[in-house]
CSV table of C-alpha atoms and ligand atoms in Angstrom, one decimal:
chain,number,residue,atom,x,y,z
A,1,UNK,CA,103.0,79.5,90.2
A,2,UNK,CA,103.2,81.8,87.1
A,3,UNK,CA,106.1,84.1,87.9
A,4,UNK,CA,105.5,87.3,86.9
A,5,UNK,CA,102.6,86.8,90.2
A,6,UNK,CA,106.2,86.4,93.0
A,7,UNK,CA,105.7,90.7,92.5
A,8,UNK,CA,102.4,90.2,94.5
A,9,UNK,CA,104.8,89.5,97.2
A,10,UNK,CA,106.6,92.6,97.3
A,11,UNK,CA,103.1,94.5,97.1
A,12,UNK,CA,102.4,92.9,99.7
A,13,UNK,CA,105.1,93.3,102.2
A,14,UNK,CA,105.7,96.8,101.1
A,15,UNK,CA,102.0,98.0,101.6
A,16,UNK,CA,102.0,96.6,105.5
A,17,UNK,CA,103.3,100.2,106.1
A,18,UNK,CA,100.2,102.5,105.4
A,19,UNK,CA,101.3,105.7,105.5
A,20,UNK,CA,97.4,106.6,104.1
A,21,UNK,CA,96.3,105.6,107.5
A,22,UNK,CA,99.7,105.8,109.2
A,23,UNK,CA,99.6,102.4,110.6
A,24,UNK,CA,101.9,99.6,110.7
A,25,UNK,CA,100.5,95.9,110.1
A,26,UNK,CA,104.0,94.2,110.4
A,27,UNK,CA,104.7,94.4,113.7
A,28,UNK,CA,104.2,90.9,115.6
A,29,UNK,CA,104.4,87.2,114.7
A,30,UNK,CA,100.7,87.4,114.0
A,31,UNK,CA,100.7,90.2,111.1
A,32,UNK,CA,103.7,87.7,109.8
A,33,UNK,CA,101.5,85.0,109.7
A,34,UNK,CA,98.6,86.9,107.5
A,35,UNK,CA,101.7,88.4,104.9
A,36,UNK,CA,102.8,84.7,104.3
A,37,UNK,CA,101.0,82.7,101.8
A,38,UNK,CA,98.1,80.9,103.4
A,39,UNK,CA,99.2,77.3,102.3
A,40,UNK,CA,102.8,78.0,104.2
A,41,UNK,CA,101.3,77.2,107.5
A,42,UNK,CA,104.2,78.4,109.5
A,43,UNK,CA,104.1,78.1,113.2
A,44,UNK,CA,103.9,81.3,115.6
A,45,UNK,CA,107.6,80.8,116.2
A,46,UNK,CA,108.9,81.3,112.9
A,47,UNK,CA,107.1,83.5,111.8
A,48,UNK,CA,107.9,85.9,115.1
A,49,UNK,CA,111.3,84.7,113.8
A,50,UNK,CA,111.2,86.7,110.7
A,51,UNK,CA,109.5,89.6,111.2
A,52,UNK,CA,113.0,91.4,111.7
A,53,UNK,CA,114.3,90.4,107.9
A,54,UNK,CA,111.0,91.0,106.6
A,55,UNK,CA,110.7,94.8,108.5
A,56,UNK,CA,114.1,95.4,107.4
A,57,UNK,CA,113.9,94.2,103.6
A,58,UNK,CA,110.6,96.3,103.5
A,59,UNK,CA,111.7,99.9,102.8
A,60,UNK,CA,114.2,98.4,100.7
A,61,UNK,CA,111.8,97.0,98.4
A,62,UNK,CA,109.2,100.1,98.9
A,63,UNK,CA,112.6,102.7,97.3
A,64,UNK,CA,112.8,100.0,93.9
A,65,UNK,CA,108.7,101.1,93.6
A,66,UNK,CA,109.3,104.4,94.5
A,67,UNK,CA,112.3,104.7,92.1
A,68,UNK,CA,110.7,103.1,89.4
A,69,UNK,CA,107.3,105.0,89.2
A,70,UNK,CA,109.4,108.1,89.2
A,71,UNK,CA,111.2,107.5,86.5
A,72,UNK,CA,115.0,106.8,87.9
A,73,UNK,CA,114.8,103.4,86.4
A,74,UNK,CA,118.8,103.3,86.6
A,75,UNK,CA,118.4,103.5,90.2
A,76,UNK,CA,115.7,101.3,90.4
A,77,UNK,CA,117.2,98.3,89.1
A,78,UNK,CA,120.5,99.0,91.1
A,79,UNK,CA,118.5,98.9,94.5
A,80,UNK,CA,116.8,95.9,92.8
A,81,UNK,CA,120.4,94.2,91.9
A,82,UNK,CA,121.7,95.0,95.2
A,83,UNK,CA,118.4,93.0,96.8
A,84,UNK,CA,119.2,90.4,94.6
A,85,UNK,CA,122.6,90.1,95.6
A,86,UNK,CA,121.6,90.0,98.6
A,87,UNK,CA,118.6,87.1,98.0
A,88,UNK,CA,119.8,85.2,95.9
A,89,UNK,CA,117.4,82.5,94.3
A,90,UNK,CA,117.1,78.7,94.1
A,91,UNK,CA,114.9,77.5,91.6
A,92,UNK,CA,113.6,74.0,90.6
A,93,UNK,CA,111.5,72.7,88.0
A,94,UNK,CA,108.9,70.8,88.2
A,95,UNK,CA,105.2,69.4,86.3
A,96,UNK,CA,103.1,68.6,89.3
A,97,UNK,CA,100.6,70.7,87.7
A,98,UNK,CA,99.9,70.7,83.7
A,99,UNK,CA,103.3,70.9,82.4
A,100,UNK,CA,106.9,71.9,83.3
A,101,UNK,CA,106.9,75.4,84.8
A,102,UNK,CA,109.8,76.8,86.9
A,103,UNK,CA,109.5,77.5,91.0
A,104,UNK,CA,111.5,79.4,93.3
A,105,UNK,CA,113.1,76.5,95.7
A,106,UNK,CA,112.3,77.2,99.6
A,107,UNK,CA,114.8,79.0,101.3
A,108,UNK,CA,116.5,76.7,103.9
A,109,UNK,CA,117.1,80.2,106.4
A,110,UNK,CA,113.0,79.6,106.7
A,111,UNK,CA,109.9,81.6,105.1
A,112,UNK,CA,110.7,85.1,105.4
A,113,UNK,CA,113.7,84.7,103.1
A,114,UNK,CA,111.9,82.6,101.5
A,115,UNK,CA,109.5,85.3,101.0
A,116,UNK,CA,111.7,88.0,100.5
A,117,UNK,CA,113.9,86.4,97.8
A,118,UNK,CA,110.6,85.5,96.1
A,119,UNK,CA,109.4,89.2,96.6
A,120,UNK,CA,112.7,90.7,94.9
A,121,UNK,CA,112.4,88.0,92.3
A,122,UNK,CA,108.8,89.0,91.1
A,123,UNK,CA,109.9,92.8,90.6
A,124,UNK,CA,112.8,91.9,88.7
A,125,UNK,CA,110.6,90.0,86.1
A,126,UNK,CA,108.4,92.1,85.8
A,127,UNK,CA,110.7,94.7,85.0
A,128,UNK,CA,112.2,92.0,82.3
A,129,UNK,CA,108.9,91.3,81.1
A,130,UNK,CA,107.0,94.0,81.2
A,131,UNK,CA,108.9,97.1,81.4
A,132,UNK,CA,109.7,100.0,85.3
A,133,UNK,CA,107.3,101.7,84.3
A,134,UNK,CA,104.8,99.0,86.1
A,135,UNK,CA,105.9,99.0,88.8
A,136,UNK,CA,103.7,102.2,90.7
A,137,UNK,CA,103.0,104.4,93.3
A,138,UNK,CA,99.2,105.2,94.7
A,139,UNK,CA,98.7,109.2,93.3
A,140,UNK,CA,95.8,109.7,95.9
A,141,UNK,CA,98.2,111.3,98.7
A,142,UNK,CA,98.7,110.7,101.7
A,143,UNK,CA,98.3,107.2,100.5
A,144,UNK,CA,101.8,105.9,99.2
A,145,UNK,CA,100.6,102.6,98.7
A,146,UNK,CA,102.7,99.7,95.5
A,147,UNK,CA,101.1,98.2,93.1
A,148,UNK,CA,101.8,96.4,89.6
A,149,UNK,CA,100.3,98.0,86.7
A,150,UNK,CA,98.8,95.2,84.9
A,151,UNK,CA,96.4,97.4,82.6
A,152,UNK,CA,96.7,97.0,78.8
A,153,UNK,CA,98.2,100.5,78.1
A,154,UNK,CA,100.0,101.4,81.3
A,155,UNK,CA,97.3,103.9,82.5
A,156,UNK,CA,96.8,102.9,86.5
A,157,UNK,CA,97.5,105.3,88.8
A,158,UNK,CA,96.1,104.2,92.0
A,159,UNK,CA,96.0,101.4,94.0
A,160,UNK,CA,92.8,101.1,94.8
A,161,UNK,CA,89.3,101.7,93.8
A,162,UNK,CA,88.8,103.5,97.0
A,163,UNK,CA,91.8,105.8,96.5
A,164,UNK,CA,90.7,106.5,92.5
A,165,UNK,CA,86.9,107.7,94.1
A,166,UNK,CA,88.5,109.9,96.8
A,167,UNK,CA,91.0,111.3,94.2
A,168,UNK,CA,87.9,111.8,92.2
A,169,UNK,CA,85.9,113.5,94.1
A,170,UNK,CA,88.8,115.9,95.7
A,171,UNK,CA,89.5,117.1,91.7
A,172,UNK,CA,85.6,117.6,91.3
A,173,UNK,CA,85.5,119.6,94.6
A,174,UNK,CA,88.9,121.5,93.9
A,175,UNK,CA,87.2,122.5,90.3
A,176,UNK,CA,84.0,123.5,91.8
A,177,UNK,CA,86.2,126.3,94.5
A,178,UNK,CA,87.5,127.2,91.0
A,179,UNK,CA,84.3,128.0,89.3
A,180,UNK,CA,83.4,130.4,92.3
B,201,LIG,ZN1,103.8,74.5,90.4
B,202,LIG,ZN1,96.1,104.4,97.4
């Protein structure tokens, strides 16, 4: 698993809460399921099991976004430092695939940390790789969905295609009641 793709995770999680649409999709063993990794095949029973730590590390990972895409980078990486702390990781290496290439160990307190840990570990590479500013925030309110910038120069401002058309077409519309 290339690393910088353990921030997927935190997307992830954090954009189970759609404040766009103002629903919640982490609220039962089943919405765990569908967050976790498809290959994890984790019974109904654990994952019920860790839809608490998963609810309760969400916001916490949604403020590192929120921080970051804002600019308070110092803040940022303290929240982000503090969930480290907090998950800390195991990692092993290994060359099951083509060559050696690092993993975050499973978590023996079960998936969610596992998931979690994994989740905080992905921002705070990316952030070492690639710089807070990545790390954004959808600009088409009321959605306040994540997401990692992965564009060449840094230029994404929405998380979706869907929210780039409605933005577009609200500016087009808002310059059109200007011209009259
Ligand atoms: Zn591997
Ligand atoms: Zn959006």
């Amino acid at each position: 698993m290339k690393l910088l793709t353990y921030a997927d995770r935190a997307v992830a999680l954090v954009n189970t809460d759609d404040h766009g649409a103002g629903q919640d999709h982490l609220q039962c063993g089943d919405d765990v399921c569908r967050l976790l990794p498809d290959g994890w095949r984790v019974s109904h029973t654990v994952a019920e099991a860790g839809l608490q730590e998963l609810r309760e590390a969400r916001p916490r990972l949604r403020r590192v976004f929120e921080l970051a895409a804002t600019g308070r980078v110092e803040r940022a990486t303290d929240a982000l430092n503090k969930l480290l702390g907090d998950f800390p990781v195991s990692a092993s290496i290994s060359d099951h695939t083509t060559g050696w290439h690092l993993h975050l160990s499973d978590e023996p307190q079960g998936p969610a940390r596992s998931y979690v840990t994994g989740a905080a570990f992905g921002l705070a590479y990316t952030i070492a790789e690639r710089g807070p500013e990545r790390l954004g925030l959808c600009d088409a309110l009321p959605c306040r969905a994540v997401f990692v910038d992965t564009t060449t120069n840094s230029s994404r401002r929405y998380c979706s295609d869907r929210c780039a058309t409605r933005a577009n077409v609200a500016a087009y519309r808002a310059r059109k009641r200007g011209d009259c």
